XYZ file of C-alpha atoms in Angstrom:
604
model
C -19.636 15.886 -61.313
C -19.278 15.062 -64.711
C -15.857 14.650 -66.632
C -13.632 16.372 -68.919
C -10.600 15.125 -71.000
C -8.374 16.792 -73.462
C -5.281 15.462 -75.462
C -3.137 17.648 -77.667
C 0.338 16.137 -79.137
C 1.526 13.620 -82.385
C -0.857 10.910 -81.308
C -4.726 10.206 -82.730
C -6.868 12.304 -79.945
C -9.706 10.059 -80.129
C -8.607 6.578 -78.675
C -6.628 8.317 -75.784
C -10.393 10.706 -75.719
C -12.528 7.631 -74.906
C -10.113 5.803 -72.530
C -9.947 8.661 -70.731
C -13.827 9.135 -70.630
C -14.018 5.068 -69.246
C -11.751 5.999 -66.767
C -14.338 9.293 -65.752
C -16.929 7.842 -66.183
C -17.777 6.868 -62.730
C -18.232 11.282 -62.569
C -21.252 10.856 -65.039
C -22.813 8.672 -67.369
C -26.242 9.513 -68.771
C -24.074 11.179 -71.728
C -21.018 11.602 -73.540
C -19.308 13.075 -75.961
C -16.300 14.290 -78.343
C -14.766 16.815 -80.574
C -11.440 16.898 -82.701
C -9.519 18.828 -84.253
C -5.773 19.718 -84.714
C -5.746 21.442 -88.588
C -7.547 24.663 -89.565
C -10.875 23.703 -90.611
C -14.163 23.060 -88.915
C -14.054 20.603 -86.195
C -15.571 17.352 -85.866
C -17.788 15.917 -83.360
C -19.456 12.815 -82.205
C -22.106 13.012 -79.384
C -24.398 10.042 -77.529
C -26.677 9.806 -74.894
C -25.472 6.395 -72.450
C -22.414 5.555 -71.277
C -19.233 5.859 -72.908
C -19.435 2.370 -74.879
C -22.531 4.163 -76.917
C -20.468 6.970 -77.952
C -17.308 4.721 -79.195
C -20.079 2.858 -81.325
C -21.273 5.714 -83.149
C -17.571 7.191 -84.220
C -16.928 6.715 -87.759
C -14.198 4.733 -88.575
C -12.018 8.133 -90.045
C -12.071 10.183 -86.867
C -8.719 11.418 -87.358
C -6.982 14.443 -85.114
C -4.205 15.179 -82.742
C -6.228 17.697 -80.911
C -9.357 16.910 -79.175
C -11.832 17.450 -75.492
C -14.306 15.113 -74.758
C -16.851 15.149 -71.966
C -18.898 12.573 -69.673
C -21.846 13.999 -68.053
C -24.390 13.885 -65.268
C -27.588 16.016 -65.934
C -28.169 19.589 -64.065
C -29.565 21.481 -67.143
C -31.636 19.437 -69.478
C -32.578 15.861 -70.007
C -29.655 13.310 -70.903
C -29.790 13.078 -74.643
C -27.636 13.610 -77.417
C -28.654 17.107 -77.734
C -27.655 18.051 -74.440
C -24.631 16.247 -74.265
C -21.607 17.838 -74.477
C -19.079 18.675 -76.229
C -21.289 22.060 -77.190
C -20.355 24.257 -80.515
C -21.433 27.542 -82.032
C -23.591 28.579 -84.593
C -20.592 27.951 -87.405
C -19.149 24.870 -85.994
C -15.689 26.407 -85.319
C -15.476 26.325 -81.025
C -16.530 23.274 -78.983
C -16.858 23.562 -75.007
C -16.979 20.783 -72.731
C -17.752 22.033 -68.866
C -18.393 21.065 -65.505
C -20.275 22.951 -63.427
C -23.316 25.333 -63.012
C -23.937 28.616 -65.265
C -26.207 30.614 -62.699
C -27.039 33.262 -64.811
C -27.566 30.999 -68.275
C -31.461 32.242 -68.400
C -30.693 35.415 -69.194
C -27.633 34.924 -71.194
C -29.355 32.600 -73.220
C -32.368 35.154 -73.518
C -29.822 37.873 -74.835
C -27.894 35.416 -77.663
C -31.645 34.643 -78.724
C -33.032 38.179 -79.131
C -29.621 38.326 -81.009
C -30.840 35.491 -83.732
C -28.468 33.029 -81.993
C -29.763 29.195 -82.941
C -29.418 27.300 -79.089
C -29.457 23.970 -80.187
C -29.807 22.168 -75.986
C -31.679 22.967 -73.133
C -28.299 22.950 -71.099
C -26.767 26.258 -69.413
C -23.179 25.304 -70.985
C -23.774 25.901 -74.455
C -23.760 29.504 -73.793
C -20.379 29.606 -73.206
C -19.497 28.090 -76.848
C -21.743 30.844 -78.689
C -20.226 33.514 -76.356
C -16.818 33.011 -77.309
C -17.831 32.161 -81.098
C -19.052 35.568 -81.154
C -15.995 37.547 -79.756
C -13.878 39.198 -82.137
C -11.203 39.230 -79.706
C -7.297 38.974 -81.468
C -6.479 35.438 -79.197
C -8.661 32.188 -77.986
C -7.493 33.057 -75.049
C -9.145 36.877 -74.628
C -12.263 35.521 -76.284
C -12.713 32.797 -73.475
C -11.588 35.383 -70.864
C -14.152 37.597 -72.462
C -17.066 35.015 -72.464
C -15.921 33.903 -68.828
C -16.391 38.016 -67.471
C -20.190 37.739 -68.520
C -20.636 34.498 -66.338
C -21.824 33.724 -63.075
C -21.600 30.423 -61.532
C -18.912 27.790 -61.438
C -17.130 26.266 -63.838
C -13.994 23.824 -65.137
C -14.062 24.652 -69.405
C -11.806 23.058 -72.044
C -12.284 24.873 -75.437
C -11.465 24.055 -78.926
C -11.287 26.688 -81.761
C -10.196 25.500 -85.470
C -9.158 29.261 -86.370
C -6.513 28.374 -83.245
C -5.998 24.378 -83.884
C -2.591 24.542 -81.865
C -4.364 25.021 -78.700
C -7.120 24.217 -75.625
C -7.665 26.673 -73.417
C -9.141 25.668 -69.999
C -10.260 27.580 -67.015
C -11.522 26.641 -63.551
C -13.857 28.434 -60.949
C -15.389 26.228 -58.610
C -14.804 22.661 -60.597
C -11.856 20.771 -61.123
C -9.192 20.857 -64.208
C -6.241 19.477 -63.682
C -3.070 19.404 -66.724
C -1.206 16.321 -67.692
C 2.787 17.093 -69.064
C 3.981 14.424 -70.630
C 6.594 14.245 -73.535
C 5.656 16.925 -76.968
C 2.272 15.801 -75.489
C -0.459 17.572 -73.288
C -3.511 15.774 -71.250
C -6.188 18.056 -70.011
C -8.841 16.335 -67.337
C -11.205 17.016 -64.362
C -9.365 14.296 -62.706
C -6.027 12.551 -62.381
C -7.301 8.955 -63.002
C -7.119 10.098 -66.446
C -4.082 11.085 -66.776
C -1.745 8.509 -64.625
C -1.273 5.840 -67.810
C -0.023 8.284 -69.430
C 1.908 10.349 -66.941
C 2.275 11.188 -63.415
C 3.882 15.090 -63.593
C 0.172 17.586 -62.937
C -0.537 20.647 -62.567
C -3.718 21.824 -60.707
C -5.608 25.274 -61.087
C -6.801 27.136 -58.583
C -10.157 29.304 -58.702
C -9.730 31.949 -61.310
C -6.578 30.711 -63.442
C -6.629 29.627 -66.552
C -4.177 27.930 -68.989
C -3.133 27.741 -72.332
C -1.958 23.841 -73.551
C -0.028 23.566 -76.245
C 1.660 20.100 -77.778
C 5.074 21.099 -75.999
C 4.426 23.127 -73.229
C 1.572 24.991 -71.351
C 1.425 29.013 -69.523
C -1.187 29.332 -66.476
C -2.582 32.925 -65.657
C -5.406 34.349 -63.975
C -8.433 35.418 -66.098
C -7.819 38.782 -65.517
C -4.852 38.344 -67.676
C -1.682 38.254 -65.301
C 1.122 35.485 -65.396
C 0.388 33.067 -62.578
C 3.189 30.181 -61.916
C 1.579 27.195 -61.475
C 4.371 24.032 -60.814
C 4.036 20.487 -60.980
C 3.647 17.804 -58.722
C 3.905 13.923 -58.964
C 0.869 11.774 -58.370
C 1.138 9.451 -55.986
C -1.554 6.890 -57.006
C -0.303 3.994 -59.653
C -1.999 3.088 -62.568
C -2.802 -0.147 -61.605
C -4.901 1.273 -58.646
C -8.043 2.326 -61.080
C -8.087 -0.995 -62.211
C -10.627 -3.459 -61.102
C -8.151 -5.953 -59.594
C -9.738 -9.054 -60.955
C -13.235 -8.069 -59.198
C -16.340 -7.825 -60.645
C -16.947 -4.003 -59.391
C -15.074 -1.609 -58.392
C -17.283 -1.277 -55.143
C -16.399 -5.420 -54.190
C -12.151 -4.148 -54.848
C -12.361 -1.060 -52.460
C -14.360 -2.938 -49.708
C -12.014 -5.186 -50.112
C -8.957 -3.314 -49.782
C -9.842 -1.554 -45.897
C -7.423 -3.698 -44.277
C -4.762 -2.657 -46.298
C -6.183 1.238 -46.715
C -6.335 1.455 -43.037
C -2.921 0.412 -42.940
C -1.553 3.221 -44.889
C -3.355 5.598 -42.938
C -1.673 4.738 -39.412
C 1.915 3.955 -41.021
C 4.413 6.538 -39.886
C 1.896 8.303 -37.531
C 1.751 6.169 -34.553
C 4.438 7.619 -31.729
C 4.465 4.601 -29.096
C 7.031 7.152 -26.629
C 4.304 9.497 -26.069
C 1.274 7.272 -26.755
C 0.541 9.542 -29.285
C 0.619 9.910 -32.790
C 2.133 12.335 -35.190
C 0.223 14.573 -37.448
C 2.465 16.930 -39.060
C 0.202 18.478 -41.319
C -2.403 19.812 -39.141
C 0.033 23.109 -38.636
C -1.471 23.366 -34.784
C 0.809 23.306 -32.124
C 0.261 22.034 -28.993
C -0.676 25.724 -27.590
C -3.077 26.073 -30.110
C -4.823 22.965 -29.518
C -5.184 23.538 -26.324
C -6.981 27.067 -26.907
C -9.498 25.110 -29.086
C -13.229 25.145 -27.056
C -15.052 23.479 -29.662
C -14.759 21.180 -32.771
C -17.259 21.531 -35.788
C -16.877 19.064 -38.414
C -18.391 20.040 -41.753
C -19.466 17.216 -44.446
C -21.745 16.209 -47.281
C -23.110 12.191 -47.311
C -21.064 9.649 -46.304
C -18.179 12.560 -45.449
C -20.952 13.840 -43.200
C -21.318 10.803 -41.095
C -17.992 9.924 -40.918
C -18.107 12.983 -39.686
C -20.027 12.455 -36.758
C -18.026 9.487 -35.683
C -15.260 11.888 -35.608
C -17.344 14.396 -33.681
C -17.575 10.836 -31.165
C -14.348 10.198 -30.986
C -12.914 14.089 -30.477
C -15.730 14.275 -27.103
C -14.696 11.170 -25.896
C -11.026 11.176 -26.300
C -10.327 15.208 -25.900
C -13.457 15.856 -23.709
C -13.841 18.494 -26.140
C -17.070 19.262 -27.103
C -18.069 18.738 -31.034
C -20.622 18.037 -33.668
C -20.826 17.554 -37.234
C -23.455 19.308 -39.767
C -23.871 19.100 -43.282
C -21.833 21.095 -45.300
C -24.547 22.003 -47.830
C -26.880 23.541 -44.416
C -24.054 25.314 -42.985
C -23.150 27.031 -45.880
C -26.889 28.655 -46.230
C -27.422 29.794 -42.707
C -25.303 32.709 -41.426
C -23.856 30.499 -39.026
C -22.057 32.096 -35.680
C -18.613 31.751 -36.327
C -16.230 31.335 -33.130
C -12.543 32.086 -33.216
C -12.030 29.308 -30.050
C -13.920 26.760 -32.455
C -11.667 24.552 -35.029
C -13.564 24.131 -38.217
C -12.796 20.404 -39.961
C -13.799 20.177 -43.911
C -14.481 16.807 -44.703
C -14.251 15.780 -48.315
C -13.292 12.652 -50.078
C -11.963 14.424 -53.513
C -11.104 17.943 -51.705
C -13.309 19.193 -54.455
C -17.025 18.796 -53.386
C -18.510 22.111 -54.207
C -20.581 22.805 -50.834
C -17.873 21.538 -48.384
C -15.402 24.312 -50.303
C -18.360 27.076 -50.355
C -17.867 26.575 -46.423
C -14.299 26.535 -46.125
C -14.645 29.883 -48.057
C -16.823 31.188 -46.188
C -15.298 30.511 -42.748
C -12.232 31.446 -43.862
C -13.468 34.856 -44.861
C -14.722 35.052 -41.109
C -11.402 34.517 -40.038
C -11.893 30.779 -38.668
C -9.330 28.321 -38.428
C -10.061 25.344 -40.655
C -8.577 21.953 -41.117
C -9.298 19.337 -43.716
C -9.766 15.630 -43.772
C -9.497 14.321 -47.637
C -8.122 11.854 -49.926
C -6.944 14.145 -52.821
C -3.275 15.434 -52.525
C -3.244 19.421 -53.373
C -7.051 19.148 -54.420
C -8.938 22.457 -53.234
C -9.975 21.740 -49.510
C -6.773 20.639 -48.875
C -5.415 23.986 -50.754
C -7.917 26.157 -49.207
C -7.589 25.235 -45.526
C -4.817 25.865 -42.904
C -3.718 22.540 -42.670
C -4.918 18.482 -41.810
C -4.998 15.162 -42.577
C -4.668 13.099 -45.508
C -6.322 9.651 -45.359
C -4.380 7.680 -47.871
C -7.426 5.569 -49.131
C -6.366 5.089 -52.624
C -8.512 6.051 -55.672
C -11.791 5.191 -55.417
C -13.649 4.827 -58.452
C -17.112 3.461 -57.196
C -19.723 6.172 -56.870
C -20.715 5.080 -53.509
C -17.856 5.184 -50.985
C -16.513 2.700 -48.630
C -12.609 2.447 -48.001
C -12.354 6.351 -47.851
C -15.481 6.135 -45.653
C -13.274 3.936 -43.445
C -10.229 5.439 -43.681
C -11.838 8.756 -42.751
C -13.165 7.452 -39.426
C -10.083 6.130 -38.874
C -8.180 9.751 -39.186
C -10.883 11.177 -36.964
C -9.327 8.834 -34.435
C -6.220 9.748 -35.315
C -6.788 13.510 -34.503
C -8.977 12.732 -31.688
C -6.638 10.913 -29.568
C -3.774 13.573 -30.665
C -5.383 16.395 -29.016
C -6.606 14.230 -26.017
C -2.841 13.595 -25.620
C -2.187 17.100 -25.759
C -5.307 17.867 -23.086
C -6.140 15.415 -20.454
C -6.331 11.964 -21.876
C -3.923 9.529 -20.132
C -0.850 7.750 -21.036
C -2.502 4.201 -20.010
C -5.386 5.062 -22.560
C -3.396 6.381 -25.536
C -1.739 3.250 -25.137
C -4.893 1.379 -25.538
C -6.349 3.816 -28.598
C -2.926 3.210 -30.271
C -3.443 -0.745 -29.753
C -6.990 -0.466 -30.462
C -5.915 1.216 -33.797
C -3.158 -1.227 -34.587
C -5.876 -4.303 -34.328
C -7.858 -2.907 -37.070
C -6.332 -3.928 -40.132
C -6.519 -7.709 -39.291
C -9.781 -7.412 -37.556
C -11.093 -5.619 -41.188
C -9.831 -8.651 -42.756
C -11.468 -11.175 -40.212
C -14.637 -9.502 -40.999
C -14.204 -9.576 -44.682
C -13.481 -13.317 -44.483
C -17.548 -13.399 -43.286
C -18.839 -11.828 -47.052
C -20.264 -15.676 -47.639
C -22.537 -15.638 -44.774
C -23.500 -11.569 -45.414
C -24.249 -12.390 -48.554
C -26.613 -15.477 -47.971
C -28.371 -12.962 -45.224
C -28.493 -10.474 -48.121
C -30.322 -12.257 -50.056
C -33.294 -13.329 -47.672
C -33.517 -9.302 -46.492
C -33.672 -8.439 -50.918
C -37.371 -9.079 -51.276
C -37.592 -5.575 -48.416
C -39.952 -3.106 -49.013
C -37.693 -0.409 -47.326
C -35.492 -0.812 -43.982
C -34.676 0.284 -41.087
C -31.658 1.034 -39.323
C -31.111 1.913 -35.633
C -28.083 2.498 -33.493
C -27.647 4.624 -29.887
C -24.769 6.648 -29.221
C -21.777 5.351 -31.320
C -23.929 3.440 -33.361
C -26.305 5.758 -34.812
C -23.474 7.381 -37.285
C -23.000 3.882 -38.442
C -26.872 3.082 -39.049
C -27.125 6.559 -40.959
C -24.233 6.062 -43.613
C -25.455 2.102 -43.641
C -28.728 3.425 -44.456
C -27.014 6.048 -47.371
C -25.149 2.741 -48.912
C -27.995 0.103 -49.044
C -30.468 3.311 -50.818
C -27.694 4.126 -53.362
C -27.103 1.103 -54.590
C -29.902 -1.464 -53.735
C -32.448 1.598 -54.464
C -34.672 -0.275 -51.062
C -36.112 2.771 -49.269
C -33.520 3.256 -45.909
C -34.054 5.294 -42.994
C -32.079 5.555 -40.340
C -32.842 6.646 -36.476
C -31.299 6.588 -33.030
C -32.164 3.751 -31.211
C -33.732 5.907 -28.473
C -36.333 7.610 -30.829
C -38.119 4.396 -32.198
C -40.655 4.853 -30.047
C -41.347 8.831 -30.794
C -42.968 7.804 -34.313
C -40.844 5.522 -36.828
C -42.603 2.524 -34.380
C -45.263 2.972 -36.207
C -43.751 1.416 -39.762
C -42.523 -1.318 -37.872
C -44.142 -5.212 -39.626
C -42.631 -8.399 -41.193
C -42.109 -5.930 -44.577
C -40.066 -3.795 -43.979
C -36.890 -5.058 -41.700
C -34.422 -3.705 -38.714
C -30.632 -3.427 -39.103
C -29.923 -2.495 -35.320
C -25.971 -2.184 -33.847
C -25.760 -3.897 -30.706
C -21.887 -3.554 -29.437
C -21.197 -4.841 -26.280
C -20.777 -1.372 -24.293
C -23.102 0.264 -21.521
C -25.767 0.594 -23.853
C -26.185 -3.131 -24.207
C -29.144 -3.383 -22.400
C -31.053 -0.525 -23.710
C -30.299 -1.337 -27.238
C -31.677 -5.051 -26.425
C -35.153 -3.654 -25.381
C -35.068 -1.572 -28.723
C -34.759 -5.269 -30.059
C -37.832 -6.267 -27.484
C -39.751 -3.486 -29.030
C -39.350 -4.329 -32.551
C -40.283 -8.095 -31.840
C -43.139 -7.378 -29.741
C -44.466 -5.773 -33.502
C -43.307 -8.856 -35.590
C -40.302 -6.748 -37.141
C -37.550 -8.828 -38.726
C -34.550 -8.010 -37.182
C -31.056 -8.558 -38.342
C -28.236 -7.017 -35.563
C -24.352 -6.011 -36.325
C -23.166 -7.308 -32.807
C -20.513 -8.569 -30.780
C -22.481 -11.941 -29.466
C -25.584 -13.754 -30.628
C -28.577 -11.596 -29.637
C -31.649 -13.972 -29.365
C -34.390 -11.776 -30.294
C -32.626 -10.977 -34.054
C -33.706 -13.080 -36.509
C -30.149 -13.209 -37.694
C -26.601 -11.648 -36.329
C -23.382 -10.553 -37.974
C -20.803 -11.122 -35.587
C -17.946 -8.136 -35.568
C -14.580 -8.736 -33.510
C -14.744 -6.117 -30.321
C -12.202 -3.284 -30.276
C -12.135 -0.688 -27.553
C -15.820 0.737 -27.403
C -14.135 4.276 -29.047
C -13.134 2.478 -32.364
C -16.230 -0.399 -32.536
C -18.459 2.012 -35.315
C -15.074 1.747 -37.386
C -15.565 -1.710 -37.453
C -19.070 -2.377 -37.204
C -19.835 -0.598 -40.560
C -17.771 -2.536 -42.905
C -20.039 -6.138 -43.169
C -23.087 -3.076 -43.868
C -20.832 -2.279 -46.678
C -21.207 -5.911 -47.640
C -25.126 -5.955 -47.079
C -25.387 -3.306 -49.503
C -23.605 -4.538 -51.923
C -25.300 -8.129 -52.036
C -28.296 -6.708 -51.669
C -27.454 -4.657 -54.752
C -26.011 -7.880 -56.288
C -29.100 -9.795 -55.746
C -31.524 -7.139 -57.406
C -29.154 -6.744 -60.126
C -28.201 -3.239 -59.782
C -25.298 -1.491 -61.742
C -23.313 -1.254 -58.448
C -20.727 1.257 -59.715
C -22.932 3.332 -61.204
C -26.330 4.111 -59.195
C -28.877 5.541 -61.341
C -29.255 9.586 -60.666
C -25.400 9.900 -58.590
C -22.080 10.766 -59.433
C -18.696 10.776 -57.864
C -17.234 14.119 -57.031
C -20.434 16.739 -56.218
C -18.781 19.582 -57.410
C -22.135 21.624 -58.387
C -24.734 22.779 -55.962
């Protein structure tokens, strides 16, 4: 959550500070805020509660420095206001921290700086760290932060400013994202890339426990412990252009839009028509080892979750391998069994959310194999695991997700019909996956071509009280992350429930206010999900079905093009995409930026 940018070079920090916020803010934005610097002195800073556009009106017209941090949050400690926004500074002004992340033991170190006649001027547990490191009288910046950082517990990614030491920032991750830009006599500091790529495309990532020092001309990593570490670039892959908004009017409406061409990018160069396979080479699992694997547990927060559980679908179906999906966020908490014949798969859109890498951790301190599914090239679940699959999504800069959502499901499939290949699954029917698979990009777009008529059925479903969403079998991972996207950013209470269990309880809320979303695909379940429809009816429930035909009890249908029955869900969830977002439309949201969420959980 939350974002952090940092600049040093030749250039004034502050307008490449607040583009760079604009372009984070989708990680936070109940607060913002900025410090500068770059001359010995006491630095300068400029702090707002809102969004980024209320901190750029408040900065004085002479806001002059080539050294600065800035900071876009999303509230753990303390309510969003200006006091509590970030960047935080000590008692004489001279250090400013920005930082991401949770401070689990700030009670008592902000007990111990108060019994000390320490002024805390926030309720938040990051302004320790500023007063901590104002107070060392360590030689370097760098031994004071490393200083400050040994009395912490928690996670953290820190820039800090210090005018006694203006030709520096010092940063340091545990548990959070920071990520260096190197550009020419010029240095970019962030949480994230898609601040950095208009300005340069060489990074360099952190791991847990390394630090850096960033200087106008060149930058040293090393661990906070003190010892040289040899951190190297690598080139982003994502242009530019693809964190613009494409001439939509959200950033949501662009990524729906862009599944056909997503899900293209995801199959190219993996399909292997000789084999009727298709060709994963960085799961690192050879075909011995997959065939020693017993079970498949997929691990997931949110909509990673329940893509998740399509993949857990696809991987019995196609491998005849027996799997399941949890959340993340439980696992993590439970002293789970852990089975060397069991593959572990992290799921992850960023590579960076906090309770889907506490797992990884975890298992791999057990001794489990784990793969990961994620978006983010060399991010930490794709650092931390043994190998897997990237889904080539593009950046997606809407809170809520839908194209990596997609694309995810899609690289389930993938995997899924690679180890049935290797196991028992037949030639004939990895020739039909593979065509199944090749079919979705155009069928995507035939769907999207449909938004007029989801939106117009948006609309009349708006005036909802709350919904429900039902599904058997295949379709009850689609109702659940359908259910997620209309609640986060339509705010309608959603729930969603197999098809099956309607009549063990949630029955009971069924009446004209409050509205069924069922998925009725045309497999052996079509019968039994019709008298689900029967049911609802026979208790004057509006009902509005995701189908492959006309069902006559619904009150309205969204027709989806049939795939094989493996790959429908794929399918059948993008025009629930579009629900949500008309729905959203028509109430008015802020679609990009649901109250109370942020992109990228990276706290607990």
């Amino acid at each position: 959550m939350c974002g952090i940018v940092g600049y040093i070079g030749k250039r004034d920090a502050a307008p490449l500070l607040l583009e760079g916020l604009q372009r984070l803010e989708y990680r936070g934005y109940d607060s913002a805020g900025i410090a500068v610097g770059g001359r010995p002195g006491a630095l300068r800073s400029v702090k707002s509660k809102g969004r980024v556009r209320e901190l750029q009106a408040k900065l004085p017209k002479r806001f002059a420095g080539t050294t600065g941090i800035a900071h876009t949050r999303w509230a753990t400690h303390g309510a969003p206001n200006d006091e509590n926004a970030h960047p935080h500074l000590d008692g004489e002004g001279k250090v400013a921290v920005v930082h991401n992340g949770i401070i689990d033991n700030a009670p008592e170190l902000r007990a111990r700086l108060t019994a000390e006649g320490v002024l805390l001027a926030s309720e938040t547990d990051s302004e320790v760290l500023a007063h901590l490191i104002g107070r060392s009288t360590a030689e370097t910046l760098e031994e004071r932060v490393r200083g400050a950082l040994r009395l912490v517990e928690g996670t953290y990614g820190i820039a800090v400013l210090h005018s006694d030491f203006p030709d520096r920032i010092v940063v340091a991750r545990n548990g959070s994202p920071v990520v260096l830009g190197i550009a020419d006599k010029e240095m970019f500091v962030s949480s994230d890339v898609a601040a950095l790529v208009s300005h340069t495309r060489q990074v360099v990532t952190l791991g847990d426990g390394e630090m850096a020092t960033v200087q106008a001309g060149d930058y040293r990593t090393y661990t906070t412990e003190g010892d040289r570490t040899s951190a190297a670039p690598t080139t982003v892959e994502w242009e530019p252009e693809s964190y613009d908004m494409g001439g939509h009017d959200t950033y949501m409406h662009k990524e729906i839009s862009e599944q056909a061409e997503a899900v293209d990018r995801v199959l190219r160069g993996r399909i292997d028509d000789r084999f009727a396979t298709v060709r994963l080479g960085g799961l690192s699992l050879d075909a011995r080892e997959a065939r020693g694997v017993r079970r498949v547990k997929i691990l997931g927060c949110g909509s990673a979750y329940y893509s998740g559980q399509i993949g857990a679908q696809l991987i019995e179906e196609l491998a005849r391998v027996p799997a399941d999906a949890e959340p993340a966020s439980e696992f993590r908490y439970r002293n789970a069994v852990v089975d060397p014949d069991t593959l572990y798969i992290a799921v992850s859109q960023s590579g960076e959310t906090y309770d889907t890498l506490a797992a990884v951790q975890e298992l791999k301190r057990k001794g489990a194999r784990v793969l990961g599914v994620v978006n983010v090239v060399g991010s930490a679940i794709a650092r931390e695991t043994d190998g897997g699959i990237y889904v080539h999504a593009g950046p997606e800069v809407c809170v809520v997700s839908t194209k990596c959502f997609t694309n995810t499901a899609v690289a389930f499939a993938l995997f899924a019909l690679h180890l049935g290949r290797i196991r028992d699954l037949s030639v004939a029917d990895g020739r039909r996956i593979l065509a199944g698979l090749r079919r979705l990009p155009e069928q995507i777009a035939e769907v999207l071509r449909g938004e007029r008529e989801i939106a117009a059925i948006a609309a009349d479903y708006a005036d909802a009280r709350s919904m429900m969403f039902v599904g058997r079998v295949r379709g009850y991972p689609v109702a659940r992350e359908a259910a997620q996207k209309l609640k986060e950013v339509s705010y309608i209470h959603a729930e969603a429930y197999p098809a099956s269990e309607l009549k063990h309880g949630p029955l009971a809320l069924i009446e004209p206010e409050v509205p069924t979303v069922a998925i009725v695909p045309d497999d052996d379940l079509l019968e039994k999900n019709r008298a689900t429809l029967e049911e609802i009816k026979a208790r004057k429930g509006r009902i509005l079905a995701v189908a492959h035909q006309e069902q006559e009890r619904a009150d309205h249908t969204i027709l989806v093009p049939r795939n094989e029955v493996e790959l429908d869900p794929i399918l059948m969830g993008i025009p629930l995409q579009l629900l949500a977002y008309h729905t959203a439309l028509a109430l008015g949201r802020d679609i990009d930026k649901p109250r109370n969420l942020a992109k990228s959980v990276t706290v607990e």
